[in-house]
């Protein structure tokens, strides 16, 4: 979909639906992307490649009309912005509001395809954050939202203090003319590739102690709280729970992890990260100030080493009286997806909730 005249200013709408009479569909689920990846996050199958083992396929095979959005920064090759091979200045406009606009357009297309469908939306990480932002902007457009490890508001003093520092730092970067982060995701991808191919080899990445193995380096990035606006927006937060000294993840299926890392985008727009950090800092309120007007159903999913312990303030902002919160105490930010038990912990709870909310047939 074209969002403007600039050649990079486009996003993708995806639809996955089981063949058969449209009248048999239970309703529509619009999955929203995490920051690192795209809608392909929900298309990732189990390591055995079994059809139906991805999140999107799971719901399509059970007669939901499945839709997705992939962001404007999808597929830009690493290094092309820095080298000047592409004019990436348009990224300065790719904030949270632009993604809310893209999602509103996709919703309008769903309604054109099926004027009578009921619609829920949401997803993991940025997908949960976007669910809050679209419910805030258009509270009457959604029958329910899935807030999976995402939040934009807190009254916790530690969260506010942490994110006020990040918000100020990103504002300074933007003021200095920086537009995107082209480093973080690519370091993550490099560490993943090295861990997959030579886990016991010493890391060549200069950002880390040279005595760490490649596998330990990946654990350091994902399982040690780090002062960074992408990896530590709340205290004690890790992406995936694990131990560097034990050299292991506690819950992760590593083939799932490596598959996911291979799908990562090369760039993140700084204005988007700014909107998230500054909202969590209490500096930005435009994406949450109207959540009291949202009365649809809410399914919240959290990890005890992710946003989970701090999601209560966010849920309290929402006007709905139909809220379900599922917390896994030991999980990091994305362990629900990375574990081999994802069907039990993600797909099945969402299925039960969506069937109830959409009036499953």
XYZ file of C-alpha atoms in Angstrom:
361
model
C 0.000 0.000 0.000
C 1.292 3.473 -0.880
C 1.293 5.906 2.053
C 2.914 8.824 0.214
C 4.952 9.900 -2.801
C 8.320 8.739 -1.449
C 9.272 5.305 -2.873
C 9.883 3.897 0.639
C 6.583 5.222 1.974
C 4.551 2.034 1.708
C 3.293 -0.749 3.935
C 1.838 -4.196 3.424
C -1.592 -5.670 4.149
C -1.762 -9.465 4.347
C -4.810 -11.738 4.369
C -4.892 -15.440 5.200
C -8.225 -17.245 5.029
C -9.277 -20.858 4.715
C -11.051 -21.841 1.513
C -14.777 -22.225 1.993
C -18.027 -20.247 2.336
C -17.484 -16.808 3.843
C -20.505 -17.293 6.090
C -18.602 -19.885 8.091
C -15.963 -17.409 9.244
C -15.917 -16.710 12.979
C -14.747 -13.108 12.548
C -11.566 -11.179 11.754
C -8.252 -11.000 13.613
C -5.794 -8.304 12.552
C -2.297 -9.122 13.831
C 0.046 -6.174 14.357
C 3.838 -6.540 14.047
C 6.562 -6.517 16.686
C 9.239 -3.851 16.262
C 11.978 -6.249 15.141
C 10.066 -8.189 12.516
C 6.998 -7.976 10.302
C 3.752 -9.921 9.883
C 6.046 -12.853 9.082
C 6.402 -13.209 12.876
C 2.893 -14.696 12.839
C 3.724 -16.831 9.781
C 6.733 -18.524 11.400
C 6.167 -22.262 11.630
C 7.605 -24.706 14.130
C 11.082 -26.055 13.290
C 9.514 -29.146 11.695
C 7.796 -26.887 9.155
C 4.367 -28.390 9.826
C 1.511 -26.618 8.043
C -0.756 -25.036 10.627
C 1.985 -24.547 13.227
C 2.293 -20.789 12.701
C 0.053 -18.418 14.658
C -1.588 -17.092 11.490
C -2.237 -20.557 10.095
C -3.607 -21.775 13.418
C -6.392 -19.199 13.320
C -7.039 -19.373 9.579
C -7.504 -23.147 9.798
C -10.054 -22.576 12.569
C -12.170 -20.339 10.337
C -10.993 -16.921 11.429
C -10.356 -14.341 8.730
C -6.712 -13.484 9.492
C -5.151 -10.180 8.479
C -1.808 -8.573 9.118
C 0.165 -5.371 8.698
C 3.865 -5.123 7.905
C 5.483 -1.734 8.609
C 6.905 0.837 6.226
C 10.466 -0.023 7.307
C 10.115 -3.654 6.212
C 12.725 -5.008 3.809
C 15.092 -2.036 3.549
C 18.527 -3.676 3.012
C 21.070 -3.162 5.776
C 23.630 -0.459 5.029
C 21.756 1.130 2.140
C 20.644 4.167 4.136
C 24.129 4.827 5.548
C 25.743 4.401 2.132
C 23.321 6.810 0.486
C 22.056 4.116 -1.863
C 18.557 4.991 -0.660
C 17.096 8.283 0.480
C 15.868 7.266 3.931
C 14.917 10.756 5.114
C 11.238 9.774 5.007
C 11.841 7.654 8.148
C 11.723 10.907 10.113
C 7.920 10.798 9.623
C 7.374 7.136 10.562
C 6.145 7.640 14.085
C 3.471 5.824 16.072
C 0.758 8.039 14.573
C 1.725 6.987 11.037
C 1.351 3.330 12.013
C -2.048 4.055 13.581
C -3.089 5.622 10.249
C -1.866 2.560 8.310
C -3.807 0.218 10.575
C -6.959 2.338 10.251
C -6.670 2.014 6.471
C -6.269 -1.755 6.702
C -9.325 -1.917 8.931
C -11.321 -0.025 6.308
C -10.289 -2.607 3.718
C -11.388 -5.459 5.995
C -14.779 -3.819 6.292
C -15.023 -3.512 2.512
C -14.227 -7.202 2.119
C -16.752 -8.226 4.787
C -19.040 -5.406 5.979
C -20.580 -7.549 8.708
C -17.434 -8.978 10.292
C -16.452 -8.335 13.881
C -12.783 -7.400 14.317
C -10.169 -7.775 17.047
C -6.601 -6.575 16.732
C -3.283 -6.688 18.523
C -0.107 -8.662 18.811
C 3.248 -9.019 20.497
C 5.506 -6.215 21.752
C 5.025 -3.280 19.353
C 1.902 -5.136 18.195
C 0.432 -4.800 21.693
C 1.516 -1.164 21.881
C -0.167 -0.484 18.544
C -3.351 -2.184 19.763
C -3.491 0.344 22.602
C -2.782 3.251 20.244
C -5.499 2.287 17.736
C -8.048 1.622 20.501
C -7.194 5.075 21.847
C -7.565 6.733 18.420
C -10.662 4.829 17.254
C -12.296 3.250 20.317
C -15.485 2.239 18.512
C -13.760 0.436 15.638
C -12.625 -2.673 17.503
C -14.478 -5.431 19.305
C -11.371 -6.374 21.242
C -7.631 -5.870 21.541
C -4.741 -8.230 22.310
C -2.111 -6.506 24.432
C 0.726 -9.043 24.449
C 3.745 -7.655 26.298
C 3.057 -4.051 25.365
C 2.272 -0.850 27.257
C 2.442 2.927 26.826
C 1.610 4.147 30.320
C 2.811 3.643 33.866
C 2.601 5.407 37.194
C 5.485 3.416 38.638
C 8.298 5.803 39.699
C 11.044 3.415 38.521
C 9.477 3.013 35.075
C 8.960 6.761 34.761
C 12.530 7.569 35.782
C 14.048 4.942 33.489
C 12.068 6.026 30.447
C 12.474 9.730 31.093
C 16.200 9.159 30.598
C 15.608 7.214 27.378
C 13.095 9.766 26.125
C 15.580 12.614 26.635
C 18.384 10.641 24.970
C 16.312 9.886 21.873
C 15.077 13.467 21.677
C 18.737 14.531 21.679
C 19.535 12.067 18.876
C 16.653 13.417 16.803
C 17.780 16.963 17.524
C 21.230 16.036 16.220
C 19.693 14.932 12.922
C 19.659 11.169 13.458
C 16.696 9.437 11.851
C 17.003 5.693 12.394
C 18.717 2.972 14.366
C 20.599 0.811 11.884
C 22.847 -0.864 14.451
C 20.824 -2.615 17.163
C 18.866 -5.089 15.063
C 21.887 -5.941 12.918
C 24.081 -6.670 15.960
C 21.266 -8.884 17.203
C 21.095 -10.700 13.844
C 24.883 -11.113 13.708
C 25.004 -12.530 17.229
C 22.210 -14.940 16.342
C 23.901 -16.125 13.165
C 27.225 -16.697 14.950
C 25.508 -18.515 17.815
C 23.691 -20.766 15.363
C 26.743 -21.679 13.276
C 29.615 -21.664 15.834
C 28.103 -21.405 19.328
C 31.376 -22.260 21.094
C 33.558 -19.856 19.118
C 34.753 -16.630 20.731
C 32.749 -13.596 19.720
C 34.249 -11.311 17.053
C 31.754 -8.531 17.875
C 33.807 -5.714 19.459
C 30.919 -4.499 21.622
C 31.305 -7.537 23.907
C 34.101 -9.026 26.051
C 36.314 -11.175 23.796
C 36.233 -14.095 26.228
C 32.505 -14.668 25.610
C 31.458 -17.415 23.239
C 29.004 -16.599 20.471
C 26.238 -18.351 22.389
C 27.059 -16.460 25.583
C 27.053 -13.205 23.619
C 23.516 -13.883 22.403
C 22.501 -14.638 25.988
C 24.139 -11.390 27.121
C 22.081 -9.407 24.614
C 18.784 -11.127 25.384
C 18.935 -12.318 28.995
C 20.859 -9.639 30.929
C 19.067 -6.364 31.804
C 20.774 -3.646 29.765
C 20.263 0.150 29.921
C 18.895 0.614 26.427
C 15.496 1.973 25.287
C 14.861 -1.066 23.128
C 15.849 -3.784 25.598
C 15.013 -2.383 29.042
C 11.912 -0.150 29.184
C 11.043 -1.422 32.702
C 13.219 -2.666 35.585
C 14.482 -6.263 35.536
C 13.347 -6.643 31.915
C 14.902 -9.208 29.586
C 13.891 -10.304 26.110
C 14.203 -14.002 26.980
C 15.009 -15.462 30.364
C 18.288 -17.319 30.615
C 21.716 -17.414 32.201
C 25.098 -16.475 30.730
C 26.995 -18.431 33.407
C 24.856 -21.533 32.798
C 25.083 -20.842 29.051
C 21.417 -21.611 28.426
C 17.988 -20.149 27.818
C 15.383 -21.284 30.319
C 12.381 -21.493 27.972
C 13.511 -20.825 24.405
C 13.383 -23.255 21.517
C 16.607 -22.110 19.857
C 15.570 -23.120 16.315
C 12.515 -20.846 16.747
C 14.771 -18.054 17.980
C 17.174 -18.287 15.037
C 14.299 -18.410 12.548
C 12.851 -15.273 14.107
C 16.176 -13.395 14.079
C 16.583 -14.132 10.385
C 13.363 -12.172 9.796
C 14.494 -9.003 11.554
C 14.255 -5.604 9.888
C 17.528 -3.730 9.436
C 16.192 -0.360 10.632
C 13.968 1.143 13.313
C 12.741 4.762 12.944
C 13.875 6.792 15.943
C 10.630 8.806 16.036
C 8.752 5.551 16.608
C 11.067 4.523 19.457
C 10.779 8.083 20.796
C 6.983 7.884 20.924
C 7.148 4.628 22.886
C 9.814 5.744 25.376
C 8.321 9.187 25.882
C 4.854 7.680 26.443
C 6.255 5.322 29.083
C 8.033 8.337 30.587
C 4.724 10.193 30.967
C 5.990 12.934 28.634
C 3.770 11.890 25.705
C 0.083 11.185 26.369
C -1.630 11.464 22.981
C -1.618 7.695 22.434
C -3.343 6.829 25.732
C -5.453 9.837 26.776
C -8.669 8.446 25.255
C -8.388 4.805 26.349
C -11.196 5.338 28.838
C -13.508 5.463 25.819
C -12.593 1.935 24.723
C -15.161 -0.583 25.984
C -14.283 -3.603 23.870
C -12.783 -6.753 25.327
C -9.106 -6.839 26.352
C -6.806 -9.851 26.448
C -3.475 -8.988 28.069
C -0.499 -11.360 28.077
C 2.596 -10.613 30.140
C 5.870 -12.073 31.353
C 7.244 -11.652 34.859
C 10.625 -10.552 33.438
C 8.991 -8.355 30.786
C 6.256 -5.732 30.980
C 4.029 -8.059 32.990
C 4.584 -6.722 36.542
C 3.939 -3.164 35.346
C 0.917 -3.626 33.056
C -1.701 -2.966 35.726
C -1.604 0.829 35.381
C -2.043 0.504 31.636
C -5.000 -1.865 31.940
C -6.614 0.451 34.505
C -6.684 3.257 31.905
C -8.942 1.227 29.613
C -12.677 1.796 29.960
C -13.618 -1.824 29.316
C -15.069 -4.005 32.066
C -14.055 -7.151 30.132
C -10.335 -7.600 30.788
C -8.343 -10.820 31.031
C -4.696 -10.784 32.120
C -2.512 -13.874 31.687
C 0.896 -13.704 33.396
C 3.774 -16.178 33.148
C 6.035 -15.213 36.086
C 9.352 -16.553 34.737
C 8.992 -15.389 31.146
C 10.937 -12.588 29.507
C 9.419 -10.219 26.977
C 9.106 -12.687 24.105
C 9.365 -16.104 25.782
C 5.670 -16.827 25.101
C 6.502 -16.950 21.396
C 9.922 -18.562 21.643
C 8.949 -21.539 23.776
C 8.013 -24.846 22.162
C 4.840 -24.547 24.303
C 3.651 -21.484 22.370
C 0.428 -23.179 21.280
C -0.631 -23.757 24.890
C 0.433 -20.281 26.031
C -0.457 -18.100 23.024
C -2.701 -19.606 20.365
C -5.102 -21.507 22.603
C -5.804 -18.635 25.048
C -6.282 -16.209 22.146
C -8.555 -18.745 20.421
C -10.806 -19.092 23.477
C -10.945 -15.325 23.959
C -11.515 -14.477 20.282
C -14.224 -17.145 19.933
C -16.087 -15.559 22.852
C -15.604 -11.958 21.723
C -16.349 -12.517 18.040
C -19.331 -14.767 18.699
C -17.700 -17.826 17.131
C -19.722 -20.005 14.827
